[in-house]
Amino acid sequence: MSPAFKMNARVFVLLLFSSLTFAINFNKITKVFSWKQISYDIKGVLYLNDTQYERSESSIYFDQELDDSEKFFIQYNNVPIGFEVYGDRVFVTVPRRRHGIPSTLNYVQLGGPSSPTLKPYPNPRWSKLLVSTYRPRVDSCDRLWVVNTGLLEVPDARKQLKPPAIIVFDLKTNKQIFRYNLKDTDLVNERTAGGLTSITVDVDPKSCADAYAYINDLATNSLIVFSMRERDSWRINHSSFNHDAKALNFSVAGNVINWKDGIFSIALSDLNSNGTRTAFYHPLVSTQEFSVDTAFLKDKSKSIEGNVKILGNRGPLTQSGSHVYHNGTRTLLYANVAQDAILCWNVDKELKPENVGIAAQDHKQLVYISDLKVSGDDVWVLVNQIPRFVYSSLNPGENNYFIHRAKIEDLIKGTVCEKK
Ligand SMILES: *[C@@H]1O[C@H](CO)[C@@H](O)[C@H](O)[C@H]1NC(C)=O
Ligand SMILES: *[C@@H]1O[C@H](CO)[C@@H](O)[C@H](O)[C@H]1NC(C)=O
Ligand SMILES: *[C@@H]1O[C@H](CO)[C@@H](O)[C@H](O)[C@H]1NC(C)=O
Ligand SMILES: *[C@@H]1O[C@H](CO)[C@@H](O)[C@H](O)[C@H]1NC(C)=O
Ligand SMILES: *[C@@H]1O[C@H](CO)[C@@H](O)[C@H](O)[C@H]1NC(C)=O
């Protein structure tokens, strides 16, 4: 031990102690699910541990060692990344970023076990047609929207297996109601598909056929707009979609993150008096927030150039992934990955560091909020510690993945986001 280290050891221990124990509002959060590792229930067969072949009554198994790419289920590789809530069902996605993922779009039931097995959605046969899905969304017309990136993202074995597509399911019947393949002009190069990690649906429940979807492309920095009525899509570029080099190198669980992720999340306000919405957005690697009126997204003859607003800066270590607007409190809620926190900002206030509140923080169970959503007056988060998976390793004996829920009013009470 060097003398310098000895001298600082007490300070270091104090810092470590406070960073491990310091939590804000975590007692106001309900733990919905937690998993040490992900397991599946496929056609009634439980896959609770690594399994070479999919089991079926008619197959014959050989006792040979398979290559990882041929294995049906490699449990450790299954990291949940996105989710959505609808009634008593919670959808959970597992993108194919490694080998051995049996199903990318799945669901579990609320009110059952706290570490439920995942079931393929809508059923095992349909789910097989999807390669990788990230952050699905339910719209106000009871439909589930997902982007199938079509990309097998295994390092050194990347392969575009299907064209990137928007797929919509009717949640009442659990039937696919349509699929739309993105156009070649929506995609810049072979990296684009891997960047299509979320979808935001813009629809008035009074006219469900006239829906728009906004897909972020964090890899090649664009926003892809889809019009359901026109059955058409187009790509929008803007400098605000790029990552901010000054916001690189924040750390999560002790790992320095140097991902250059651009536009990551698009959150919509309620309808304005003129029938459009404000679309709030930010790159992952940025501490700024931007907005544009959806009128400029929905009309492909219009340009957003000159119509983007820089709303302000949230402050140091506010790099965030998913964010959602809650109309009741007029706040945006952010999955703040750089501080293991949920941040809030009341959109009626100027965006500056003093007006951004920490609604919740926990250095164990909010380490990398991979997805965040608002359902009614509740905020839900999916936590997956993905930097640990990427840069070191997860301990399969501990709880690694969580879904939590909290009342928004409870979290923002006493913060700068509370309505006065
Ligand atoms: C799962 O498989 C691994 C490796 O084959 C083994 O070490 C472990 O004990 C198994 N766990 C369970 C719960 O069966
Ligand atoms: C957007 O930028 C990409 C390069 O990043 C370029 O290939 C593409 O043509 C641009 N598209 C539009 C609509 O400006
Ligand atoms: C981030 O790290 C890289 C590599 O160490 C360095 O070149 C760059 O200046 C750093 N940027 C910031 C904003 O810290
Ligand atoms: C729509 O209304 C909002 C405020 O209600 C305003 O900020 C926005 O500029 C309007 N958009 C257009 C295209 O007029
Ligand atoms: C949003 O909130 C306002 C009051 O702040 C209310 O008038 C409006 O009906 C709300 N919109 C929805 C869709 O709930």
mmCIF file of N, CA, C and O and ligand atoms in Angstrom, residues 272-274 276 293 295-296 309, ligand 4:
data_model
loop_
_atom_site.group_PDB
_atom_site.id
_atom_site.type_symbol
_atom_site.label_atom_id
_atom_site.label_comp_id
_atom_site.label_asym_id
_atom_site.label_seq_id
_atom_site.Cartn_x
_atom_site.Cartn_y
_atom_site.Cartn_z
ATOM 1 N N ASN A 272 -51.426 19.873 -27.360
ATOM 2 C CA ASN A 272 -51.535 21.326 -27.213
ATOM 3 C C ASN A 272 -52.875 21.775 -27.774
ATOM 4 O O ASN A 272 -53.563 21.010 -28.450
ATOM 5 N N SER A 273 -53.159 23.054 -27.576
ATOM 6 C CA SER A 273 -54.435 23.589 -28.082
ATOM 7 C C SER A 273 -54.509 23.490 -29.607
ATOM 8 O O SER A 273 -55.586 23.379 -30.181
ATOM 9 N N ASN A 274 -53.360 23.498 -30.287
ATOM 10 C CA ASN A 274 -53.382 23.409 -31.750
ATOM 11 C C ASN A 274 -53.281 21.966 -32.258
ATOM 12 O O ASN A 274 -52.997 21.732 -33.430
ATOM 13 N N THR A 276 -51.154 19.500 -31.594
ATOM 14 C CA THR A 276 -49.866 18.810 -31.695
ATOM 15 C C THR A 276 -49.316 18.603 -30.289
ATOM 16 O O THR A 276 -49.967 18.936 -29.301
ATOM 17 N N ASP A 293 -41.798 20.726 -31.818
ATOM 18 C CA ASP A 293 -43.233 20.485 -31.931
ATOM 19 C C ASP A 293 -43.445 19.326 -32.915
ATOM 20 O O ASP A 293 -42.808 19.274 -33.972
ATOM 21 N N ALA A 295 -45.606 18.838 -34.961
ATOM 22 C CA ALA A 295 -46.041 19.282 -36.298
ATOM 23 C C ALA A 295 -44.892 19.160 -37.297
ATOM 24 O O ALA A 295 -45.115 18.854 -38.473
ATOM 25 N N PHE A 296 -43.666 19.375 -36.812
ATOM 26 C CA PHE A 296 -42.508 19.344 -37.722
ATOM 27 C C PHE A 296 -42.000 17.921 -37.959
ATOM 28 O O PHE A 296 -41.212 17.687 -38.853
ATOM 29 N N LYS A 309 -35.759 23.502 -30.097
ATOM 30 C CA LYS A 309 -35.445 24.386 -28.966
ATOM 31 C C LYS A 309 -34.428 23.688 -28.061
ATOM 32 O O LYS A 309 -34.601 22.500 -27.743
HETATM 33 C C1 LIG B 4 -48.657 24.628 -30.959
HETATM 34 O O1 LIG B 4 -48.952 25.190 -29.691
HETATM 35 C C2 LIG B 4 -47.874 25.295 -28.787
HETATM 36 C C3 LIG B 4 -48.357 25.853 -27.486
HETATM 37 O O2 LIG B 4 -49.694 25.560 -27.201
HETATM 38 C C4 LIG B 4 -46.776 26.138 -29.374
HETATM 39 O O3 LIG B 4 -45.683 26.136 -28.509
HETATM 40 C C5 LIG B 4 -46.368 25.584 -30.732
HETATM 41 O O4 LIG B 4 -45.434 26.441 -31.327
HETATM 42 C C6 LIG B 4 -47.565 25.420 -31.639
HETATM 43 N N1 LIG B 4 -47.131 24.775 -32.861
HETATM 44 C C7 LIG B 4 -47.384 25.216 -34.085
HETATM 45 C C8 LIG B 4 -46.864 24.415 -35.210
HETATM 46 O O5 LIG B 4 -48.012 26.232 -34.268
#
